[in-house]
mmCIF file of C-alpha atoms and ligand atoms in Angstrom:
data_model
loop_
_atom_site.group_PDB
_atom_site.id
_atom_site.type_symbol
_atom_site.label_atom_id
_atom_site.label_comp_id
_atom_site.label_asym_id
_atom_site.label_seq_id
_atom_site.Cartn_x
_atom_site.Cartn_y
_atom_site.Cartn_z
ATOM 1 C CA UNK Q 1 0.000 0.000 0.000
ATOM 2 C CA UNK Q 2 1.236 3.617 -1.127
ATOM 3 C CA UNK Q 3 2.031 5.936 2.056
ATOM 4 C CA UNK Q 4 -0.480 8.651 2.581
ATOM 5 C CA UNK Q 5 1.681 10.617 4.091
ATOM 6 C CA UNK Q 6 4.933 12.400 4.961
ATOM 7 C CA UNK Q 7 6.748 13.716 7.927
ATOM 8 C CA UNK Q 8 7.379 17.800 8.201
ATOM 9 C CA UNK Q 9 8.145 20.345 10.706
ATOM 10 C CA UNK Q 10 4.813 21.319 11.789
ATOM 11 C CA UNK Q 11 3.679 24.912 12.793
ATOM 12 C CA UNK Q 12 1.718 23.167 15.347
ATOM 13 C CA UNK Q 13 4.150 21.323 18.001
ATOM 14 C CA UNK Q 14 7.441 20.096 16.798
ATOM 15 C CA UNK Q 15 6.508 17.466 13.617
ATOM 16 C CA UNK Q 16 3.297 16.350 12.494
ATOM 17 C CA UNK Q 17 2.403 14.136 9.268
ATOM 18 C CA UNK Q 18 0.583 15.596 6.126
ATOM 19 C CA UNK Q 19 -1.325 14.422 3.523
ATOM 20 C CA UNK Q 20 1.011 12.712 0.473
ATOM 21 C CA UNK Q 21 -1.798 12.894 -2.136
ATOM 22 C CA UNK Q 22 -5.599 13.829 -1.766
ATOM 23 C CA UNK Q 23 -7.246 11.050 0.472
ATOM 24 C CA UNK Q 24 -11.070 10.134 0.864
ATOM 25 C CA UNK Q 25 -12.688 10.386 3.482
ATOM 26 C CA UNK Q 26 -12.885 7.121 5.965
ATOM 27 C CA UNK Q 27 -9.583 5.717 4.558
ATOM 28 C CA UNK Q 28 -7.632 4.375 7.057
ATOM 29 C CA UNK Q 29 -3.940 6.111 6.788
ATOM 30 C CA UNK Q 30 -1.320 5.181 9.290
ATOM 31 C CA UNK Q 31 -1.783 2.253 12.084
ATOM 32 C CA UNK Q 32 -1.339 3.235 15.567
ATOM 33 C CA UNK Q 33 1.583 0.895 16.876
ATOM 34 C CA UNK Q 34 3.287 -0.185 19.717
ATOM 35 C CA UNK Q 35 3.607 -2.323 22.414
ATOM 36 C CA UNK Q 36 0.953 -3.999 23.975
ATOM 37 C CA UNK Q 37 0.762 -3.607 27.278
ATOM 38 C CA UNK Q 38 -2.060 -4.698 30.423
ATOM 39 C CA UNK Q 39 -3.389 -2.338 32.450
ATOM 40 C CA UNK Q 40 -1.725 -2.852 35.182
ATOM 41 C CA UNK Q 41 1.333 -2.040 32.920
ATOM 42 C CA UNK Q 42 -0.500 1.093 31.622
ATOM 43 C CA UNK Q 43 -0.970 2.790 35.154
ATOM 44 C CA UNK Q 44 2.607 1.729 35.898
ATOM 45 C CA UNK Q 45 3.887 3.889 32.574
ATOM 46 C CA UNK Q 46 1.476 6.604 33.337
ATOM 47 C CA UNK Q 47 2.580 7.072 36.532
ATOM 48 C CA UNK Q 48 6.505 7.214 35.717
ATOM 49 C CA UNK Q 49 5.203 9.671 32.988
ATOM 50 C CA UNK Q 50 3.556 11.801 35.231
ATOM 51 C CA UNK Q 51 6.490 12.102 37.213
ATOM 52 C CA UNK Q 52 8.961 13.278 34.265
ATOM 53 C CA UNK Q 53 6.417 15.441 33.037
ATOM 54 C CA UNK Q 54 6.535 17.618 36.442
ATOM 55 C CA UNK Q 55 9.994 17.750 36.256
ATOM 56 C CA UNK Q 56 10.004 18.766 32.538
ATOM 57 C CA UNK Q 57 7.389 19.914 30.099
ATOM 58 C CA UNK Q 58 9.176 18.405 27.411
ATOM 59 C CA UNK Q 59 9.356 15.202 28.299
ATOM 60 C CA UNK Q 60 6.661 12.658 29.819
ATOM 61 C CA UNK Q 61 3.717 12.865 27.411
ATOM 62 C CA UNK Q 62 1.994 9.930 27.426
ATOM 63 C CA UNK Q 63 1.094 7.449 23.806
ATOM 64 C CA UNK Q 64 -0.983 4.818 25.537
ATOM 65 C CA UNK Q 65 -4.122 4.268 23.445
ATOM 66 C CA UNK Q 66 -6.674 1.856 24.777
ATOM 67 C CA UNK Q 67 -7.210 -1.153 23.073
ATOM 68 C CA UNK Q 68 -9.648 -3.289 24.841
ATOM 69 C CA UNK Q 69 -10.929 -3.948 27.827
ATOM 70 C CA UNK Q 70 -8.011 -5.960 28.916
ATOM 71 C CA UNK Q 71 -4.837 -4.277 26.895
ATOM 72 C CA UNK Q 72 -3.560 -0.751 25.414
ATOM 73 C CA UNK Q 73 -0.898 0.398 23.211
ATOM 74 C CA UNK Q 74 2.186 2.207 24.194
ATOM 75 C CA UNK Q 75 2.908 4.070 21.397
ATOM 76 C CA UNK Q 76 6.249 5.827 22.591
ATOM 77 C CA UNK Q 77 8.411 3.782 20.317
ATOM 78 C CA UNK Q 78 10.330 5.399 17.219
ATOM 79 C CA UNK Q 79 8.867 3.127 14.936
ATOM 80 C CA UNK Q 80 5.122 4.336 15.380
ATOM 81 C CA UNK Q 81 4.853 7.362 13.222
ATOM 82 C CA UNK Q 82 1.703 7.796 14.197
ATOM 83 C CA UNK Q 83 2.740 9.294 17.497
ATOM 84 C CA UNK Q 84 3.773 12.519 15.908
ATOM 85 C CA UNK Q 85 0.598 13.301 14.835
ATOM 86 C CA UNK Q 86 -0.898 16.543 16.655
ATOM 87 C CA UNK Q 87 -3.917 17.157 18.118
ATOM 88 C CA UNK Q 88 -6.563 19.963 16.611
ATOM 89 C CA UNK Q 89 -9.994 21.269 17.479
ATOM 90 C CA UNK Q 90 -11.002 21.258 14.244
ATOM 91 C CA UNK Q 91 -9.204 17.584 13.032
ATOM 92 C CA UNK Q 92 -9.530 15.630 10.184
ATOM 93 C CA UNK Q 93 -8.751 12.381 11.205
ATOM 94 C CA UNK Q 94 -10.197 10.263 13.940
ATOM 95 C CA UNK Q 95 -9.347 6.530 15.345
ATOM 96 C CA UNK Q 96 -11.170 3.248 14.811
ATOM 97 C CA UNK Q 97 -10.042 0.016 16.008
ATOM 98 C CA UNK Q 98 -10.648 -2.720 13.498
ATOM 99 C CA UNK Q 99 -9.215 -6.370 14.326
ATOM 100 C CA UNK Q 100 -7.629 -5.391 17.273
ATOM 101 C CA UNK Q 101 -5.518 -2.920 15.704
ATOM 102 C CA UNK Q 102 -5.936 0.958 15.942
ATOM 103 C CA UNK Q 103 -6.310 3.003 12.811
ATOM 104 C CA UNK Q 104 -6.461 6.982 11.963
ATOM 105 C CA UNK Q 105 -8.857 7.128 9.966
ATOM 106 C CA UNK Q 106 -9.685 10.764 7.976
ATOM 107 C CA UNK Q 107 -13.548 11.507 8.471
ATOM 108 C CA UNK Q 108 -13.470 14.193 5.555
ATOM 109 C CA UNK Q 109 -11.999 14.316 2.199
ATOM 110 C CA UNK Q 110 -8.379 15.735 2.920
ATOM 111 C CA UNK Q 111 -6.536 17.933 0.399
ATOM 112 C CA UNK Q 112 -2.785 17.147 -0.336
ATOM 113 C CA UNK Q 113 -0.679 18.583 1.727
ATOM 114 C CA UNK Q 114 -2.919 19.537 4.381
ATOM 115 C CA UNK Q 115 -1.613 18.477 8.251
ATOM 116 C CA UNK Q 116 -3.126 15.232 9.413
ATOM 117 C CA UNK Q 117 -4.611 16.036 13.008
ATOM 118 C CA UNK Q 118 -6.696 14.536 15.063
ATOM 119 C CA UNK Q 119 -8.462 14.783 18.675
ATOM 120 C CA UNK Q 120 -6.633 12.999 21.701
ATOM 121 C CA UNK Q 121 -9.202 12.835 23.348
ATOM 122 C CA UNK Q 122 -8.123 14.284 26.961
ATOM 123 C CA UNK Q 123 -11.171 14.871 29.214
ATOM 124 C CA UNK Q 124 -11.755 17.951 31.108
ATOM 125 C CA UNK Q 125 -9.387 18.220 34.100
ATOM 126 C CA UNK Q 126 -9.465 21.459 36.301
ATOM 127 C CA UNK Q 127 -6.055 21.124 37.402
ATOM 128 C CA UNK Q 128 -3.926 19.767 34.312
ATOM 129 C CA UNK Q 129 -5.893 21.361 31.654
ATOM 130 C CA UNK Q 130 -3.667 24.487 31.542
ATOM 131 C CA UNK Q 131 -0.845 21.798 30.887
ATOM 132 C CA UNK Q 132 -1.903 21.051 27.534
ATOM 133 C CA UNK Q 133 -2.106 24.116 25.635
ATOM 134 C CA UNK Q 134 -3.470 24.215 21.825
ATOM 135 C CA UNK Q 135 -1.845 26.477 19.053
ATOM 136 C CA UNK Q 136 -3.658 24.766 16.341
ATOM 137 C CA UNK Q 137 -5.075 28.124 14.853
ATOM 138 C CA UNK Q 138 -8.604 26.964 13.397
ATOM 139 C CA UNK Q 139 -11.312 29.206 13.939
ATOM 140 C CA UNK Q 140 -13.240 26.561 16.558
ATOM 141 C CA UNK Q 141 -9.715 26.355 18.632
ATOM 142 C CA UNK Q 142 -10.832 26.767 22.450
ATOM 143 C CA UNK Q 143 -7.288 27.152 22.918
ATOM 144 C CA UNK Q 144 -6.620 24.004 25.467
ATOM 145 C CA UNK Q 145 -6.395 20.319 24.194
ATOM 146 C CA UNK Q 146 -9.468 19.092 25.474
ATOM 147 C CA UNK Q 147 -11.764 16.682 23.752
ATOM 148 C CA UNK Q 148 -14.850 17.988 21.593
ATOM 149 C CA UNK Q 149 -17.449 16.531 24.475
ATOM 150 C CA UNK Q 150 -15.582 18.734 26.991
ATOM 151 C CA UNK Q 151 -15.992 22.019 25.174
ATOM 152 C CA UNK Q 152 -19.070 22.821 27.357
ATOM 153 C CA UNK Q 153 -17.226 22.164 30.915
ATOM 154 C CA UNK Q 154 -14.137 23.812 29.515
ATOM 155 C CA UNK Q 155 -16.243 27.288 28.793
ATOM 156 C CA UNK Q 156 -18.192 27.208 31.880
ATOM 157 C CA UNK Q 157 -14.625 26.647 33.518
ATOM 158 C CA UNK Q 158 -13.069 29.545 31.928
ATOM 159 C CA UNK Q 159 -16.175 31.801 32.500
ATOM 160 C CA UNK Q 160 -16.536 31.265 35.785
ATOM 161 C CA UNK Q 161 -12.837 31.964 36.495
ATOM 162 C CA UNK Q 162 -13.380 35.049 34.318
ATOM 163 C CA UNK Q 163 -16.213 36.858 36.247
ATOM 164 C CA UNK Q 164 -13.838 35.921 39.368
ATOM 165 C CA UNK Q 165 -11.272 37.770 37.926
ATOM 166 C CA UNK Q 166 -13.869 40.605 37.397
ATOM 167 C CA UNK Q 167 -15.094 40.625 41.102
ATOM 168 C CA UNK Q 168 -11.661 40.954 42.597
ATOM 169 C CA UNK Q 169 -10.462 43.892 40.308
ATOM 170 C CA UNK Q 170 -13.686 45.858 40.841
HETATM 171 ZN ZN1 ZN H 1 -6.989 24.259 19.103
#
């Protein structure tokens, strides 16, 4: 099968993959891989992540993608391009697991060329949120990497923490 895509700086975060040719929508472009891991295993990573993260930004991001009910995928080996794909509120790629194997998938008709994104699907999280910050410049960007079915906590969130703000400087 031809690649559907190719590896470039990305004005995102650091490098992202982008469309080789003009691909359909609901074609699946680049598998997810790793090593397969239990859960017990997952926490275990998480948790070591966690800890490298505090100490710097940089490192300490997490790739484990859940597989099943009993495994998940740690995708922080070099040979899983797929990891460098970045995150946008306005994506064009999504995940299905077929066969026990996890795809991106585009869900619209993607010109060549165009960055290959996709949501990670972090949930609301009053205290880490801030953590995660989004510079993918579409107009919908809420301007934290926070899933799509978050959005609403996210605003009340901010708003909240806005008229605060207001209170205290009148
Ligand atoms: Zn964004």
């Amino acid at each position: 099968m031809k690649k559907l895509y190719t590896i470039k700086n990305s004005k995102l975060h650091g490098k992202g993959l982008f469309a080789n040719c003009n691909i359909k929508a609901e074609t699946n472009i680049v598998e997810y891989v790793g090593e397969k891991i239990t859960k017990a295993q997952s926490e275990k990573i998480s948790d070591i992540q966690l800890k490298k993260s505090q100490k710097n930004k940089d490192e300490g991001q997490v790739y484990i993608f859940t597989l099943n009910n009993k495994y998940d995928i740690n995708g922080n080996v070099n040979y899983n391009k797929a990891r460098l794909m970045n995150h946008s509120c306005n994506s064009n790629c999504d995940t299905d697991i077929i066969d026990n194997k996890i795809w991106i998938r585009s869900y619209k008709d993607i010109k060549k060329g165009e960055e290959l994104t996709y949501d990670y699907g972090f949930t609301f999280d009053k205290d880490d949120f801030r953590d995660h910050i989004c510079k993918c410049g579409s107009r919908k960007c809420v301007g934290f990497i926070v899933t799509e079915t978050d959005w609403k906590k996210l605003r009340k969130f901010l708003l909240k923490l806005a008229k605060n703000c207001l209170k205290t400087n009148e």
